[in-house]
């Protein structure tokens, strides 16, 4: 009998390279800590004069959002980190929709996200 790994890994979800250029994040549709299924709407974005939603590429727990509402979503850029089953994460990575992080890369991502969220107005710099 085959055994499948139930180990979970950190998976950075990427904004699809096929998505419209100049897309802007309107809003996150879920808070961190939310358990998501593949296909659930993850975020709403605005591009080419209309609003759309981006489905979550994998199942897992939303751990970190890497973009803020109102920011541009560059094609191929990391947008969120999920804690996802390893087998599914490897498939997402093969399809170019995500990247599995090592524990050190995950810690670096957390530090970067935390630092990026602290933006003082110019008069306070």
JSON list of C-alpha atoms in Angstrom, two decimals:
[
{"chain": "A", "resi": 1, "resn": "UNK", "atom": "CA", "xyz": [0.00, 0.00, 0.00]},
{"chain": "A", "resi": 2, "resn": "UNK", "atom": "CA", "xyz": [1.30, 3.46, -0.93]},
{"chain": "A", "resi": 3, "resn": "UNK", "atom": "CA", "xyz": [1.58, 6.02, 1.80]},
{"chain": "A", "resi": 4, "resn": "UNK", "atom": "CA", "xyz": [1.21, 9.68, 0.96]},
{"chain": "A", "resi": 5, "resn": "UNK", "atom": "CA", "xyz": [3.05, 12.31, 2.92]},
{"chain": "A", "resi": 6, "resn": "UNK", "atom": "CA", "xyz": [0.77, 14.24, 5.23]},
{"chain": "A", "resi": 7, "resn": "UNK", "atom": "CA", "xyz": [3.60, 16.61, 6.07]},
{"chain": "A", "resi": 8, "resn": "UNK", "atom": "CA", "xyz": [2.73, 20.24, 5.55]},
{"chain": "A", "resi": 9, "resn": "UNK", "atom": "CA", "xyz": [5.04, 22.77, 3.93]},
{"chain": "A", "resi": 10, "resn": "UNK", "atom": "CA", "xyz": [5.04, 26.53, 3.46]},
{"chain": "A", "resi": 11, "resn": "UNK", "atom": "CA", "xyz": [4.01, 27.42, -0.08]},
{"chain": "A", "resi": 12, "resn": "UNK", "atom": "CA", "xyz": [4.31, 30.92, -1.52]},
{"chain": "A", "resi": 13, "resn": "UNK", "atom": "CA", "xyz": [1.44, 31.50, -3.95]},
{"chain": "A", "resi": 14, "resn": "UNK", "atom": "CA", "xyz": [2.36, 33.51, -7.04]},
{"chain": "A", "resi": 15, "resn": "UNK", "atom": "CA", "xyz": [0.19, 35.98, -8.93]},
{"chain": "A", "resi": 16, "resn": "UNK", "atom": "CA", "xyz": [-0.27, 34.20, -12.29]},
{"chain": "A", "resi": 17, "resn": "UNK", "atom": "CA", "xyz": [2.03, 35.25, -15.12]},
{"chain": "A", "resi": 18, "resn": "UNK", "atom": "CA", "xyz": [-1.00, 35.01, -17.42]},
{"chain": "A", "resi": 19, "resn": "UNK", "atom": "CA", "xyz": [-2.98, 37.58, -15.40]},
{"chain": "A", "resi": 20, "resn": "UNK", "atom": "CA", "xyz": [-3.60, 41.09, -16.65]},
{"chain": "A", "resi": 21, "resn": "UNK", "atom": "CA", "xyz": [-0.74, 43.52, -16.19]},
{"chain": "A", "resi": 22, "resn": "UNK", "atom": "CA", "xyz": [-1.39, 46.55, -14.03]},
{"chain": "A", "resi": 23, "resn": "UNK", "atom": "CA", "xyz": [-3.65, 44.59, -11.65]},
{"chain": "A", "resi": 24, "resn": "UNK", "atom": "CA", "xyz": [-4.27, 46.22, -8.26]},
{"chain": "A", "resi": 25, "resn": "UNK", "atom": "CA", "xyz": [-5.20, 44.34, -5.09]},
{"chain": "A", "resi": 26, "resn": "UNK", "atom": "CA", "xyz": [-8.65, 45.55, -4.02]},
{"chain": "A", "resi": 27, "resn": "UNK", "atom": "CA", "xyz": [-9.04, 43.40, -0.93]},
{"chain": "A", "resi": 28, "resn": "UNK", "atom": "CA", "xyz": [-8.15, 40.14, 0.72]},
{"chain": "A", "resi": 29, "resn": "UNK", "atom": "CA", "xyz": [-11.22, 37.93, 1.02]},
{"chain": "A", "resi": 30, "resn": "UNK", "atom": "CA", "xyz": [-9.86, 35.94, 3.99]},
{"chain": "A", "resi": 31, "resn": "UNK", "atom": "CA", "xyz": [-7.86, 36.71, 7.13]},
{"chain": "A", "resi": 32, "resn": "UNK", "atom": "CA", "xyz": [-4.63, 34.97, 8.06]},
{"chain": "A", "resi": 33, "resn": "UNK", "atom": "CA", "xyz": [-5.32, 31.75, 9.93]},
{"chain": "A", "resi": 34, "resn": "UNK", "atom": "CA", "xyz": [-8.23, 30.87, 7.62]},
{"chain": "A", "resi": 35, "resn": "UNK", "atom": "CA", "xyz": [-8.34, 27.30, 6.29]},
{"chain": "A", "resi": 36, "resn": "UNK", "atom": "CA", "xyz": [-8.79, 27.48, 2.50]},
{"chain": "A", "resi": 37, "resn": "UNK", "atom": "CA", "xyz": [-9.60, 24.92, -0.17]},
{"chain": "A", "resi": 38, "resn": "UNK", "atom": "CA", "xyz": [-8.18, 24.98, -3.68]},
{"chain": "A", "resi": 39, "resn": "UNK", "atom": "CA", "xyz": [-10.52, 27.09, -5.78]},
{"chain": "A", "resi": 40, "resn": "UNK", "atom": "CA", "xyz": [-11.76, 29.33, -2.94]},
{"chain": "A", "resi": 41, "resn": "UNK", "atom": "CA", "xyz": [-11.62, 33.02, -3.90]},
{"chain": "A", "resi": 42, "resn": "UNK", "atom": "CA", "xyz": [-8.45, 34.36, -2.24]},
{"chain": "A", "resi": 43, "resn": "UNK", "atom": "CA", "xyz": [-8.45, 38.03, -3.20]},
{"chain": "A", "resi": 44, "resn": "UNK", "atom": "CA", "xyz": [-10.23, 40.59, -5.34]},
{"chain": "A", "resi": 45, "resn": "UNK", "atom": "CA", "xyz": [-8.23, 42.63, -7.84]},
{"chain": "A", "resi": 46, "resn": "UNK", "atom": "CA", "xyz": [-8.94, 45.33, -10.39]},
{"chain": "A", "resi": 47, "resn": "UNK", "atom": "CA", "xyz": [-7.52, 45.17, -13.92]},
{"chain": "A", "resi": 48, "resn": "UNK", "atom": "CA", "xyz": [-8.56, 46.40, -17.34]},
{"chain": "A", "resi": 49, "resn": "UNK", "atom": "CA", "xyz": [-11.46, 48.40, -15.88]},
{"chain": "A", "resi": 50, "resn": "UNK", "atom": "CA", "xyz": [-13.11, 45.53, -14.05]},
{"chain": "A", "resi": 51, "resn": "UNK", "atom": "CA", "xyz": [-12.95, 43.63, -10.77]},
{"chain": "A", "resi": 52, "resn": "UNK", "atom": "CA", "xyz": [-12.08, 39.95, -10.62]},
{"chain": "A", "resi": 53, "resn": "UNK", "atom": "CA", "xyz": [-11.28, 37.37, -7.97]},
{"chain": "A", "resi": 54, "resn": "UNK", "atom": "CA", "xyz": [-8.24, 35.12, -7.87]},
{"chain": "A", "resi": 55, "resn": "UNK", "atom": "CA", "xyz": [-8.90, 31.52, -6.79]},
{"chain": "A", "resi": 56, "resn": "UNK", "atom": "CA", "xyz": [-6.56, 29.92, -4.30]},
{"chain": "A", "resi": 57, "resn": "UNK", "atom": "CA", "xyz": [-4.28, 27.48, -6.17]},
{"chain": "A", "resi": 58, "resn": "UNK", "atom": "CA", "xyz": [-3.93, 25.07, -3.23]},
{"chain": "A", "resi": 59, "resn": "UNK", "atom": "CA", "xyz": [-5.61, 24.00, -0.01]},
{"chain": "A", "resi": 60, "resn": "UNK", "atom": "CA", "xyz": [-4.08, 25.04, 3.29]},
{"chain": "A", "resi": 61, "resn": "UNK", "atom": "CA", "xyz": [-3.98, 27.60, 6.08]},
{"chain": "A", "resi": 62, "resn": "UNK", "atom": "CA", "xyz": [-3.37, 31.21, 5.03]},
{"chain": "A", "resi": 63, "resn": "UNK", "atom": "CA", "xyz": [-0.27, 32.16, 7.05]},
{"chain": "A", "resi": 64, "resn": "UNK", "atom": "CA", "xyz": [0.97, 35.47, 5.60]},
{"chain": "A", "resi": 65, "resn": "UNK", "atom": "CA", "xyz": [-0.26, 37.98, 3.04]},
{"chain": "A", "resi": 66, "resn": "UNK", "atom": "CA", "xyz": [2.61, 39.55, 1.11]},
{"chain": "A", "resi": 67, "resn": "UNK", "atom": "CA", "xyz": [0.75, 42.43, -0.57]},
{"chain": "A", "resi": 68, "resn": "UNK", "atom": "CA", "xyz": [-1.38, 45.19, 0.85]},
{"chain": "A", "resi": 69, "resn": "UNK", "atom": "CA", "xyz": [-4.71, 46.40, -0.43]},
{"chain": "A", "resi": 70, "resn": "UNK", "atom": "CA", "xyz": [-4.17, 49.10, -3.06]},
{"chain": "A", "resi": 71, "resn": "UNK", "atom": "CA", "xyz": [-0.79, 47.72, -4.19]},
{"chain": "A", "resi": 72, "resn": "UNK", "atom": "CA", "xyz": [-0.03, 46.60, -7.73]},
{"chain": "A", "resi": 73, "resn": "UNK", "atom": "CA", "xyz": [0.18, 42.83, -8.21]},
{"chain": "A", "resi": 74, "resn": "UNK", "atom": "CA", "xyz": [3.16, 42.14, -10.50]},
{"chain": "A", "resi": 75, "resn": "UNK", "atom": "CA", "xyz": [2.83, 38.98, -12.59]},
{"chain": "A", "resi": 76, "resn": "UNK", "atom": "CA", "xyz": [4.80, 36.11, -11.04]},
{"chain": "A", "resi": 77, "resn": "UNK", "atom": "CA", "xyz": [5.22, 37.88, -7.67]},
{"chain": "A", "resi": 78, "resn": "UNK", "atom": "CA", "xyz": [4.62, 36.19, -4.32]},
{"chain": "A", "resi": 79, "resn": "UNK", "atom": "CA", "xyz": [1.24, 37.21, -2.90]},
{"chain": "A", "resi": 80, "resn": "UNK", "atom": "CA", "xyz": [0.63, 34.93, 0.10]},
{"chain": "A", "resi": 81, "resn": "UNK", "atom": "CA", "xyz": [2.04, 31.99, 2.06]},
{"chain": "A", "resi": 82, "resn": "UNK", "atom": "CA", "xyz": [-0.05, 28.90, 2.81]},
{"chain": "A", "resi": 83, "resn": "UNK", "atom": "CA", "xyz": [0.73, 25.99, 5.10]},
{"chain": "A", "resi": 84, "resn": "UNK", "atom": "CA", "xyz": [-0.22, 23.26, 2.62]},
{"chain": "A", "resi": 85, "resn": "UNK", "atom": "CA", "xyz": [0.01, 19.46, 2.27]},
{"chain": "A", "resi": 86, "resn": "UNK", "atom": "CA", "xyz": [3.40, 18.64, 0.72]},
{"chain": "A", "resi": 87, "resn": "UNK", "atom": "CA", "xyz": [2.04, 16.49, -2.14]},
{"chain": "A", "resi": 88, "resn": "UNK", "atom": "CA", "xyz": [-0.32, 19.24, -3.28]},
{"chain": "A", "resi": 89, "resn": "UNK", "atom": "CA", "xyz": [2.34, 21.95, -2.84]},
{"chain": "A", "resi": 90, "resn": "UNK", "atom": "CA", "xyz": [4.77, 20.05, -5.07]},
{"chain": "A", "resi": 91, "resn": "UNK", "atom": "CA", "xyz": [2.12, 19.87, -7.81]},
{"chain": "A", "resi": 92, "resn": "UNK", "atom": "CA", "xyz": [1.43, 23.62, -7.52]},
{"chain": "A", "resi": 93, "resn": "UNK", "atom": "CA", "xyz": [5.17, 24.31, -7.73]},
{"chain": "A", "resi": 94, "resn": "UNK", "atom": "CA", "xyz": [5.47, 22.16, -10.90]},
{"chain": "A", "resi": 95, "resn": "UNK", "atom": "CA", "xyz": [2.66, 24.20, -12.50]},
{"chain": "A", "resi": 96, "resn": "UNK", "atom": "CA", "xyz": [4.51, 27.46, -11.75]},
{"chain": "A", "resi": 97, "resn": "UNK", "atom": "CA", "xyz": [1.80, 28.75, -9.40]},
{"chain": "A", "resi": 98, "resn": "UNK", "atom": "CA", "xyz": [3.83, 28.58, -6.21]},
{"chain": "A", "resi": 99, "resn": "UNK", "atom": "CA", "xyz": [7.19, 27.96, -4.56]},
{"chain": "A", "resi": 100, "resn": "UNK", "atom": "CA", "xyz": [7.86, 25.73, -1.57]},
{"chain": "A", "resi": 101, "resn": "UNK", "atom": "CA", "xyz": [9.86, 27.54, 1.12]},
{"chain": "A", "resi": 102, "resn": "UNK", "atom": "CA", "xyz": [12.55, 26.12, 3.36]},
{"chain": "A", "resi": 103, "resn": "UNK", "atom": "CA", "xyz": [12.09, 26.96, 7.07]},
{"chain": "A", "resi": 104, "resn": "UNK", "atom": "CA", "xyz": [14.77, 29.68, 6.73]},
{"chain": "A", "resi": 105, "resn": "UNK", "atom": "CA", "xyz": [13.07, 31.17, 3.66]},
{"chain": "A", "resi": 106, "resn": "UNK", "atom": "CA", "xyz": [9.78, 31.19, 5.57]},
{"chain": "A", "resi": 107, "resn": "UNK", "atom": "CA", "xyz": [11.39, 33.07, 8.48]},
{"chain": "A", "resi": 108, "resn": "UNK", "atom": "CA", "xyz": [12.90, 35.57, 6.01]},
{"chain": "A", "resi": 109, "resn": "UNK", "atom": "CA", "xyz": [9.47, 36.01, 4.40]},
{"chain": "A", "resi": 110, "resn": "UNK", "atom": "CA", "xyz": [7.91, 36.70, 7.81]},
{"chain": "A", "resi": 111, "resn": "UNK", "atom": "CA", "xyz": [10.58, 39.28, 8.63]},
{"chain": "A", "resi": 112, "resn": "UNK", "atom": "CA", "xyz": [10.17, 40.96, 5.24]},
{"chain": "A", "resi": 113, "resn": "UNK", "atom": "CA", "xyz": [6.37, 41.06, 5.55]},
{"chain": "A", "resi": 114, "resn": "UNK", "atom": "CA", "xyz": [6.60, 42.50, 9.07]},
{"chain": "A", "resi": 115, "resn": "UNK", "atom": "CA", "xyz": [9.11, 45.16, 8.01]},
{"chain": "A", "resi": 116, "resn": "UNK", "atom": "CA", "xyz": [7.06, 46.08, 4.93]},
{"chain": "A", "resi": 117, "resn": "UNK", "atom": "CA", "xyz": [3.93, 46.62, 7.00]},
{"chain": "A", "resi": 118, "resn": "UNK", "atom": "CA", "xyz": [5.61, 49.41, 9.00]},
{"chain": "A", "resi": 119, "resn": "UNK", "atom": "CA", "xyz": [5.59, 52.38, 6.65]},
{"chain": "A", "resi": 120, "resn": "UNK", "atom": "CA", "xyz": [5.83, 55.74, 8.33]},
{"chain": "A", "resi": 121, "resn": "UNK", "atom": "CA", "xyz": [4.51, 58.85, 6.60]},
{"chain": "A", "resi": 122, "resn": "UNK", "atom": "CA", "xyz": [7.40, 60.96, 5.15]},
{"chain": "A", "resi": 123, "resn": "UNK", "atom": "CA", "xyz": [7.00, 63.60, 7.87]},
{"chain": "A", "resi": 124, "resn": "UNK", "atom": "CA", "xyz": [7.83, 60.97, 10.52]},
{"chain": "A", "resi": 125, "resn": "UNK", "atom": "CA", "xyz": [10.98, 59.64, 8.85]}
]
